[in-house]
Coordinates of C-alpha atoms and ligand atoms in Angstrom, one line a residue:
M205 CA -22.9 -50.5 -23.1
T206 CA -25.9 -48.3 -24.1
K207 CA -28.0 -47.3 -21.2
I208 CA -31.3 -49.1 -21.2
N209 CA -34.8 -48.4 -20.1
I210 CA -37.0 -51.5 -19.6
V211 CA -40.8 -51.3 -20.0
I212 CA -42.9 -54.3 -19.0
L213 CA -46.3 -54.3 -20.5
A214 CA -48.7 -55.7 -18.0
A215 CA -52.1 -54.0 -18.5
G216 CA -53.8 -57.0 -19.9
Q217 CA -56.9 -58.3 -18.1
G218 CA -56.6 -61.9 -19.0
K219 CA -60.3 -62.7 -19.4
R220 CA -59.5 -66.3 -20.3
M221 CA -57.9 -67.0 -16.9
N222 CA -61.5 -66.8 -15.5
S223 CA -60.1 -65.4 -12.3
S224 CA -60.6 -62.2 -10.2
L225 CA -56.8 -62.0 -9.8
P226 CA -55.1 -59.8 -12.5
K227 CA -53.4 -62.1 -15.0
V228 CA -49.8 -61.1 -14.2
L229 CA -50.2 -62.0 -10.6
H230 CA -50.9 -65.6 -11.3
K231 CA -48.0 -67.7 -10.1
V232 CA -45.3 -69.9 -11.6
G233 CA -43.2 -71.7 -8.9
N234 CA -45.2 -69.7 -6.3
K235 CA -43.9 -66.4 -7.7
S236 CA -46.1 -64.1 -9.7
M237 CA -45.4 -64.0 -13.4
L238 CA -44.7 -60.3 -13.1
E239 CA -42.2 -61.0 -10.3
H240 CA -40.4 -63.4 -12.6
V241 CA -40.2 -60.8 -15.4
I242 CA -39.1 -58.0 -13.0
T243 CA -36.4 -60.2 -11.5
T244 CA -35.0 -61.1 -14.9
A245 CA -35.3 -57.4 -16.0
L246 CA -33.3 -56.3 -13.0
S247 CA -30.4 -58.6 -14.0
L248 CA -29.7 -56.2 -16.8
N249 CA -29.2 -53.2 -14.4
P250 CA -31.6 -50.9 -16.4
E251 CA -31.6 -47.1 -16.0
N252 CA -35.2 -47.5 -14.9
L253 CA -37.9 -50.0 -15.0
I254 CA -41.4 -48.9 -16.0
I255 CA -44.4 -51.1 -15.6
V256 CA -47.5 -50.4 -17.7
Y257 CA -50.5 -51.5 -15.6
G258 CA -54.2 -51.2 -15.9
H259 CA -56.6 -53.9 -14.8
G260 CA -56.5 -54.5 -11.0
G261 CA -53.7 -51.9 -10.8
D262 CA -53.6 -51.4 -7.1
I263 CA -53.4 -55.1 -6.3
V264 CA -50.6 -55.5 -8.9
K265 CA -48.7 -52.5 -7.4
S266 CA -49.0 -53.5 -3.8
S267 CA -48.1 -57.1 -4.3
I268 CA -45.0 -56.1 -6.3
D269 CA -44.0 -53.5 -3.8
E270 CA -44.3 -56.1 -1.0
V271 CA -41.7 -58.3 -2.8
F272 CA -39.3 -55.7 -4.1
V273 CA -38.9 -53.5 -1.0
E274 CA -35.5 -52.2 -2.1
N275 CA -36.4 -51.3 -5.6
K276 CA -38.4 -48.3 -7.0
F277 CA -40.3 -48.9 -10.2
I278 CA -42.1 -46.4 -12.3
W279 CA -45.8 -47.3 -12.8
A280 CA -47.5 -46.0 -15.9
F281 CA -51.2 -46.4 -16.0
Q282 CA -53.1 -47.4 -19.1
D283 CA -56.8 -46.9 -18.5
K284 CA -58.1 -48.6 -21.6
Q285 CA -56.3 -51.3 -23.6
H286 CA -55.9 -49.8 -27.0
G287 CA -53.1 -52.2 -27.9
T288 CA -49.4 -52.7 -27.3
G289 CA -48.4 -49.5 -29.1
H290 CA -50.7 -47.5 -27.0
A291 CA -49.4 -49.3 -23.9
L292 CA -45.8 -48.3 -24.7
R293 CA -46.9 -44.8 -25.4
C294 CA -48.2 -44.6 -21.8
A295 CA -44.6 -45.2 -20.7
L296 CA -43.1 -42.5 -23.0
P297 CA -43.0 -39.7 -20.4
H298 CA -40.6 -41.8 -18.3
I299 CA -38.3 -42.9 -21.1
D300 CA -35.0 -41.1 -21.7
N301 CA -34.3 -39.3 -24.9
D302 CA -31.1 -41.2 -25.6
G303 CA -30.2 -44.9 -25.0
A304 CA -32.6 -47.7 -25.8
T305 CA -35.8 -49.3 -24.5
L306 CA -36.3 -53.0 -24.0
V307 CA -39.9 -54.1 -24.1
L308 CA -41.0 -57.1 -22.1
Y309 CA -44.4 -58.7 -21.3
G310 CA -45.7 -59.3 -17.8
D311 CA -47.4 -62.5 -18.9
V312 CA -44.3 -64.2 -20.4
P313 CA -42.6 -65.3 -17.2
L314 CA -39.8 -67.6 -18.3
I315 CA -37.7 -65.2 -20.5
S316 CA -34.1 -65.8 -19.5
S317 CA -31.6 -63.1 -18.6
S318 CA -29.1 -64.7 -20.9
T319 CA -31.4 -64.2 -23.9
L320 CA -31.9 -60.5 -22.9
H321 CA -28.2 -60.1 -22.4
H322 CA -27.6 -61.4 -25.9
M323 CA -30.2 -59.0 -27.3
Q324 CA -28.5 -56.2 -25.5
E325 CA -25.1 -57.2 -26.9
L326 CA -26.6 -57.1 -30.5
Y327 CA -27.9 -53.6 -30.0
D328 CA -26.1 -51.0 -32.0
G329 CA -28.4 -48.0 -32.3
G330 CA -31.0 -49.8 -34.5
V331 CA -33.7 -52.3 -33.6
V332 CA -33.2 -55.7 -32.0
M333 CA -36.1 -58.1 -32.2
L334 CA -36.5 -61.4 -30.4
T335 CA -38.0 -63.9 -32.8
A336 CA -38.8 -67.6 -32.7
Q337 CA -39.4 -70.5 -35.1
L338 CA -42.6 -72.3 -34.2
N339 CA -44.0 -75.4 -35.9
D340 CA -47.4 -74.0 -35.1
P341 CA -47.2 -70.2 -35.3
T342 CA -51.0 -69.7 -34.9
G343 CA -51.9 -66.6 -33.0
Y344 CA -48.6 -64.9 -33.2
G345 CA -47.5 -62.0 -35.3
R346 CA -45.4 -63.2 -38.3
V347 CA -42.0 -61.8 -39.2
V348 CA -42.1 -60.7 -42.9
R349 CA -38.7 -60.4 -44.6
D350 CA -37.7 -58.8 -47.9
E351 CA -35.9 -60.3 -50.8
G352 CA -32.6 -59.7 -49.1
F353 CA -33.8 -61.5 -46.0
Q354 CA -34.0 -58.3 -44.0
I355 CA -36.9 -58.0 -41.6
K356 CA -39.4 -55.7 -43.2
C357 CA -42.5 -55.7 -41.0
I358 CA -44.7 -57.8 -38.7
V359 CA -48.1 -58.9 -39.6
E360 CA -50.6 -59.9 -36.9
E361 CA -52.4 -63.2 -37.4
K362 CA -55.7 -61.4 -37.7
D363 CA -54.4 -59.2 -40.5
A364 CA -52.3 -61.8 -42.3
T365 CA -52.8 -63.0 -45.8
Q366 CA -53.1 -66.8 -46.4
S367 CA -49.5 -66.9 -47.6
E368 CA -48.2 -64.9 -44.6
K369 CA -49.9 -67.3 -42.3
F370 CA -47.5 -70.0 -43.6
I371 CA -44.6 -68.1 -42.1
T372 CA -43.2 -69.9 -39.1
E373 CA -40.9 -67.2 -37.8
I374 CA -42.9 -65.3 -35.2
N375 CA -42.6 -62.1 -33.3
T376 CA -42.2 -62.7 -29.6
G377 CA -43.1 -59.1 -28.8
F378 CA -39.8 -58.4 -27.1
Y379 CA -37.7 -55.7 -28.7
I380 CA -34.9 -53.2 -28.0
L381 CA -35.9 -49.9 -29.6
P382 CA -33.7 -46.8 -30.0
N383 CA -35.1 -44.0 -27.8
R384 CA -34.4 -41.2 -30.2
Y385 CA -37.0 -42.5 -32.7
L386 CA -39.4 -43.9 -30.2
A387 CA -41.7 -40.9 -29.5
K388 CA -42.1 -40.2 -33.2
W389 CA -42.9 -43.7 -34.0
L390 CA -45.4 -44.3 -31.2
N391 CA -47.1 -41.0 -31.8
S392 CA -47.6 -41.8 -35.5
L393 CA -49.1 -45.2 -35.0
E394 CA -52.5 -45.8 -36.5
N395 CA -55.2 -48.2 -35.5
N396 CA -56.6 -49.0 -39.0
N397 CA -56.3 -52.8 -38.6
N398 CA -58.6 -55.6 -37.9
Q399 CA -58.5 -55.1 -34.1
D400 CA -58.7 -51.3 -34.1
E401 CA -55.6 -51.3 -31.9
Y402 CA -52.4 -49.4 -31.9
Y403 CA -49.9 -52.1 -32.8
L404 CA -46.4 -51.7 -31.3
T405 CA -45.4 -54.1 -34.1
D406 CA -45.9 -51.3 -36.7
V407 CA -42.7 -49.6 -35.5
I408 CA -40.8 -52.3 -37.2
A409 CA -42.1 -51.3 -40.6
K410 CA -41.3 -47.6 -39.7
A411 CA -37.7 -48.5 -38.9
Y412 CA -37.4 -50.5 -42.1
R413 CA -38.6 -47.5 -44.2
Q414 CA -36.1 -45.3 -42.4
H415 CA -33.4 -47.8 -43.3
I416 CA -32.7 -48.4 -39.7
E417 CA -31.0 -51.7 -39.2
I418 CA -33.3 -54.4 -37.7
R419 CA -31.3 -57.2 -36.0
Y420 CA -32.8 -60.3 -34.5
Y421 CA -32.0 -62.8 -31.9
T422 CA -33.7 -66.2 -31.4
A423 CA -34.3 -67.4 -27.9
A424 CA -32.6 -70.7 -27.0
H425 CA -35.8 -72.3 -25.8
N426 CA -39.3 -71.6 -27.0
Y427 CA -40.8 -71.7 -23.5
E428 CA -38.9 -68.5 -22.9
I429 CA -41.2 -66.6 -25.2
M430 CA -44.5 -68.4 -24.3
G431 CA -47.2 -66.2 -22.8
V432 CA -50.0 -67.2 -20.6
N433 CA -53.6 -66.6 -21.6
N434 CA -55.3 -69.4 -19.7
K435 CA -54.8 -71.9 -17.0
L436 CA -53.7 -74.6 -19.4
Q437 CA -50.8 -72.4 -20.5
L438 CA -50.0 -71.5 -16.9
E439 CA -49.8 -75.1 -15.9
Y440 CA -47.6 -75.9 -18.9
L441 CA -45.1 -73.2 -17.9
E442 CA -45.3 -74.3 -14.3
R443 CA -44.1 -77.8 -15.4
V444 CA -41.4 -76.3 -17.6
H445 CA -40.2 -74.2 -14.7
Q446 CA -40.3 -77.2 -12.3
C447 CA -38.4 -79.3 -14.8
K448 CA -35.6 -76.7 -15.1
L449 CA -35.3 -76.5 -11.3
A450 CA -35.2 -80.3 -11.0
E451 CA -32.5 -80.5 -13.7
A452 CA -30.4 -78.0 -11.8
L453 CA -30.6 -80.1 -8.7
L454 CA -29.7 -83.2 -10.6
E455 CA -26.8 -81.4 -12.2
G456 CA -25.7 -80.3 -8.7
G457 CA -25.5 -84.0 -7.7
A458 CA -28.8 -84.6 -5.9
T459 CA -30.7 -87.8 -6.6
L460 CA -34.3 -87.3 -7.6
L461 CA -36.2 -90.5 -8.1
D462 CA -38.4 -88.8 -10.7
K463 CA -37.6 -85.3 -11.9
S464 CA -41.2 -84.8 -13.0
R465 CA -42.5 -85.4 -9.5
I466 CA -40.9 -82.7 -7.5
D467 CA -42.3 -79.2 -6.8
I468 CA -39.9 -76.4 -5.8
R469 CA -41.9 -73.3 -4.8
G470 CA -38.9 -71.3 -3.6
K471 CA -35.2 -72.1 -3.2
I472 CA -33.6 -75.4 -2.3
S473 CA -29.9 -76.3 -1.9
C474 CA -28.7 -79.8 -1.4
G475 CA -25.4 -81.0 0.0
M476 CA -23.7 -84.1 -1.2
D477 CA -25.5 -87.4 -1.5
C478 CA -29.0 -86.2 -0.9
I479 CA -31.9 -88.4 -2.1
I480 CA -35.4 -87.0 -2.7
D481 CA -38.2 -89.4 -3.3
V482 CA -41.3 -88.6 -5.4
N483 CA -43.9 -86.0 -4.8
C484 CA -42.1 -83.8 -2.3
I485 CA -42.9 -80.1 -2.1
F486 CA -40.3 -77.5 -1.1
E487 CA -41.4 -74.0 -0.2
G488 CA -39.5 -70.9 0.9
T489 CA -35.9 -71.5 1.5
V490 CA -34.9 -75.1 2.2
I491 CA -31.3 -76.1 2.9
L492 CA -30.3 -79.7 3.1
G493 CA -26.9 -80.8 4.4
N494 CA -25.0 -83.9 3.2
N495 CA -26.5 -87.3 3.0
V496 CA -30.1 -86.2 3.7
T497 CA -32.9 -88.4 2.5
I498 CA -36.4 -87.0 2.0
G499 CA -39.2 -89.6 1.9
A500 CA -42.1 -89.5 -0.6
G501 CA -44.8 -87.0 -0.3
S502 CA -43.1 -84.8 2.2
L503 CA -43.5 -81.0 2.4
L504 CA -40.7 -78.8 3.7
K505 CA -41.0 -75.0 4.0
N506 CA -38.2 -72.8 5.3
V507 CA -36.2 -75.6 6.8
I508 CA -32.5 -76.1 7.5
I509 CA -31.5 -79.7 7.8
G510 CA -28.1 -81.0 9.0
N511 CA -26.1 -83.9 7.7
N512 CA -27.2 -87.5 7.8
V513 CA -30.9 -86.7 8.4
T514 CA -33.6 -89.1 7.2
I515 CA -37.1 -87.8 6.7
K516 CA -39.5 -90.7 6.2
P517 CA -42.5 -90.4 3.9
Y518 CA -45.4 -87.9 4.3
S519 CA -43.8 -85.6 6.9
I520 CA -44.5 -81.9 7.0
I521 CA -41.9 -79.6 8.4
E522 CA -42.2 -75.8 8.5
D523 CA -39.9 -73.0 9.8
A524 CA -37.7 -75.5 11.7
K525 CA -34.1 -76.6 12.1
I526 CA -33.3 -80.3 12.1
G527 CA -29.9 -81.2 13.6
I528 CA -27.6 -83.8 12.3
D529 CA -28.4 -87.5 12.5
S530 CA -32.1 -87.0 13.2
L531 CA -34.8 -89.4 12.1
I532 CA -38.2 -88.0 11.3
G533 CA -41.5 -89.6 10.3
P534 CA -43.3 -91.2 8.6
F535 CA -46.3 -88.9 9.1
A536 CA -44.6 -86.4 11.4
R537 CA -45.6 -82.8 11.6
I538 CA -43.0 -80.3 12.8
R539 CA -44.4 -76.8 13.1
P540 CA -42.8 -73.3 13.2
G541 CA -40.2 -72.5 15.9
T542 CA -39.0 -76.1 16.4
E543 CA -35.4 -77.1 16.6
L544 CA -34.1 -80.7 16.9
T545 CA -30.5 -80.2 18.1
G546 CA -29.3 -83.6 16.8
G547 CA -29.8 -87.3 16.8
A548 CA -33.5 -87.0 17.7
H549 CA -36.2 -89.4 16.6
V550 CA -39.6 -88.0 15.9
G551 CA -42.0 -90.7 14.8
N552 CA -45.4 -91.2 13.3
F553 CA -48.3 -89.0 14.2
V554 CA -46.2 -86.7 16.4
E555 CA -46.8 -83.0 16.3
I556 CA -44.1 -80.6 17.6
K557 CA -44.6 -76.9 17.7
N558 CA -42.2 -74.1 19.0
S559 CA -40.1 -76.5 20.9
I560 CA -36.5 -77.6 21.3
I561 CA -35.7 -81.3 21.3
G562 CA -32.3 -82.1 22.8
Q563 CA -29.6 -84.5 21.7
N564 CA -30.7 -88.1 21.1
S565 CA -34.2 -87.6 22.5
K566 CA -37.1 -89.7 21.2
V567 CA -40.7 -88.8 20.6
N568 CA -41.8 -91.7 18.6
H569 CA -45.5 -92.2 18.6
L570 CA -48.8 -90.2 18.6
T571 CA -47.6 -87.3 20.7
Y572 CA -48.1 -83.5 21.0
I573 CA -45.2 -81.4 22.1
G574 CA -45.9 -77.6 22.1
D575 CA -44.0 -74.7 23.6
S576 CA -41.5 -77.1 25.3
T577 CA -37.9 -77.5 25.9
I578 CA -36.8 -81.1 26.0
G579 CA -33.3 -81.9 27.2
S580 CA -31.0 -84.7 25.9
G581 CA -31.5 -88.4 26.3
V582 CA -35.3 -88.0 26.9
N583 CA -37.9 -90.6 25.9
V584 CA -41.4 -89.4 25.5
G585 CA -43.8 -92.4 25.5
A586 CA -46.6 -92.9 23.1
G587 CA -49.7 -90.8 23.3
S588 CA -48.2 -88.1 25.6
V589 CA -49.3 -84.5 25.5
T590 CA -47.9 -81.2 26.7
C591 CA -51.1 -79.4 27.7
N592 CA -49.9 -76.0 26.7
Y593 CA -53.1 -74.1 26.3
D594 CA -55.8 -73.2 28.9
G595 CA -58.2 -71.7 26.4
K596 CA -56.6 -68.3 26.8
N597 CA -52.9 -68.5 27.2
K598 CA -50.0 -70.7 26.2
Y599 CA -47.5 -72.1 28.8
K600 CA -44.2 -73.8 28.7
T601 CA -43.2 -77.3 29.5
I602 CA -39.6 -78.1 30.5
I603 CA -38.4 -81.7 30.3
E604 CA -34.9 -81.9 31.6
D605 CA -32.1 -84.4 30.6
N606 CA -32.6 -88.2 30.8
V607 CA -36.3 -88.1 31.6
F608 CA -38.5 -91.0 30.8
I609 CA -42.1 -90.1 30.2
G610 CA -44.4 -93.1 30.4
S611 CA -47.1 -93.5 27.7
G612 CA -50.2 -91.5 27.9
T613 CA -48.8 -88.8 30.2
M614 CA -50.5 -85.4 30.3
M615 CA -48.1 -82.6 31.2
V616 CA -50.2 -79.6 32.3
A617 CA -48.1 -76.5 31.6
P618 CA -46.4 -74.5 33.0
V619 CA -44.6 -77.5 34.4
T620 CA -41.1 -78.9 34.8
I621 CA -40.1 -82.5 34.7
S622 CA -36.8 -82.6 36.5
H623 CA -33.8 -84.4 35.2
G624 CA -33.7 -88.1 35.5
S625 CA -37.4 -88.3 36.4
V626 CA -39.4 -91.3 35.5
I627 CA -43.2 -90.7 35.0
G628 CA -45.5 -93.6 35.3
A629 CA -47.7 -94.3 32.3
G630 CA -51.1 -92.5 32.3
S631 CA -50.0 -89.8 34.7
T632 CA -51.3 -86.3 34.7
I633 CA -48.4 -84.0 35.9
T634 CA -49.2 -80.6 37.2
K635 CA -46.3 -79.9 39.5
T636 CA -42.5 -80.0 39.2
T637 CA -41.4 -83.5 39.6
E638 CA -38.5 -84.6 41.9
A639 CA -35.3 -85.3 40.0
N640 CA -34.2 -88.9 39.6
E641 CA -37.4 -90.2 41.2
L642 CA -40.5 -92.0 39.9
T643 CA -43.6 -89.9 39.8
V644 CA -47.0 -91.5 39.3
S645 CA -50.3 -89.7 39.4
R646 CA -53.3 -91.8 38.7
A647 CA -56.1 -93.5 40.6
K648 CA -55.0 -96.9 41.9
Q649 CA -56.4 -99.9 40.1
V650 CA -59.1 -101.7 42.0
T651 CA -61.1 -104.8 41.4
V652 CA -64.8 -104.4 42.3
K653 CA -65.9 -108.0 43.0
G654 CA -69.3 -109.1 41.7
W655 CA -70.0 -105.9 39.7
V656 CA -69.9 -107.6 36.3
A657 CA -72.0 -110.5 37.2
K658 CA -74.7 -108.2 38.7
H659 CA -74.8 -105.9 35.8
R660 CA -74.8 -108.6 33.1
D661 CA -77.8 -110.3 34.7
K662 CA -79.9 -107.1 34.4
K663 CA -80.0 -107.2 30.6
Ligands
LIG806 C1 -48.5 -59.4 -29.4 C2 -47.8 -59.0 -30.8 C3 -47.6 -60.2 -31.7 C4 -46.7 -61.2 -30.9 C5 -47.4 -61.5 -29.6 C6 -46.4 -62.4 -28.8 C7 -48.7 -56.7 -31.2 C8 -49.7 -55.9 -31.9 N1 -48.7 -58.0 -31.4 O1 -49.8 -59.9 -29.8 O2 -47.0 -59.8 -32.9 O3 -46.6 -62.3 -31.7 O4 -47.6 -60.4 -28.8 O5 -46.9 -62.9 -27.7 O6 -48.0 -56.2 -30.4 N2 -50.8 -55.1 -23.3 C9 -51.0 -54.0 -22.6 N3 -51.9 -53.0 -23.1 C10 -52.6 -53.2 -24.2 C11 -52.4 -54.4 -24.9 C12 -51.5 -55.3 -24.4 O7 -50.4 -53.7 -21.5 O8 -53.4 -52.3 -24.6 C13 -49.9 -56.1 -22.8 C14 -50.5 -57.4 -22.4 O9 -50.8 -57.4 -21.0 C15 -49.5 -58.4 -22.7 C16 -48.7 -57.8 -23.9 O10 -49.0 -56.4 -23.8 O11 -48.6 -58.6 -21.6 C17 -49.1 -58.4 -25.2 O12 -50.5 -58.2 -25.4 P1 -51.4 -59.2 -26.1 O13 -52.7 -58.7 -26.3 O14 -51.2 -60.5 -25.5 O15 -50.7 -59.2 -27.6 P2 -50.9 -60.3 -28.7 O16 -52.2 -60.0 -29.4 O17 -50.7 -61.6 -28.2
LIG807 CA1 -50.6 -62.7 -26.0

């Protein structure tokens, strides 16, 4: 196949986004639009990838470099936006003399690699255009054809005649252009149009006049060629993107109660027989085993979940591993560094951070467990707290196997609750407990005779 350079035009400011963030850095599925386009572009294994940038350049560069640490891109600066033709001209010094150049836009995020591959297959030394048929072509450049149905030129909306405006075949702005003509074409562009811009679209007319074959391909879905100029369009493409991800999960066998009420802002994989209720959010990398049920309104970020786990509604789990047969929630919060080894129960209003919970242990109500290691067969009573922080440093709590912690116990770390210990409710534990013994630490209950009667009378 012909060797290909890819140029992504991304110098646009995006005034209508009403945002200080450069347009191409706005996100779809928690990934910047430019990141989407770069990822798709790389799937073509280009000779090189050139990004034309301008507005907010340094932020654009640094945020892309942060994501693509392994790749080296060429950055071409366009200081003033004189149009798409001028933008591509800024990339010329980096474009090879032979081969071809594929032009993409940084604000058209959902272009698919299969569409680009099809365009590449059509390329045969001439021009390949990506076009689309739109019921409402307003705003787009129109594809004008000659009597023989050959593409002749593109007319921008602002320059179009009344009859040209009726054309519903539009220019998506994506082309493959032969490098051997490119410099000549770009250097001879003129800006005598209604926008005083150097239109890249004018190279099509130049190719036509030179009798260079102009082929075209039509994208399978119109969302692939849709650009973002404002937040409405950004939200629209976010929904399209989410719907695609949800459909892929359904096709893979997951049960989603409503495919329009799931948000995947990263990657998720589901084993067999997983059920995801409405309004769940998945971030980072989430891996679900077989027979996992996720309750409504839950948020999972960078989580690995074993088989037969049930997450009840409104639970938040981040950077954690949940072992098989565990039961979590409703309203549980599992924070980074936590591992449930298996069969654990973590109930409502329980927060667990940086802790290991052993086999079949239960922490069911209103409890905080932080920087702790809990063995197997442990029961932590309601309202218990591992007091891990003294205002300066964090300390560890160790709860060994088969411990029973009575409700309302404060465990002042660093502290160890030895195996088989039973802690009386309401205790404050500051020292290692004796294994297989009852430890109680609280003032004895006393009755103060006559106190109530005396104080009541005073009122
Ligand atoms: C362009 C096409 C139009 C097509 C439409 C599809 C031209 C003249 N017109 O119009 O036929 O239907 O795209 O969306 O090409 N950019 C730069 N530097 C510039 C100007 C633009 O980098 O000086 C970048 C923008 O960031 C954007 C892309 O090029 O990613 C397209 O620019 P935009 O101004 O949106 O072009 P349109 O007027 O929409
Ligand atoms: Ca546009």
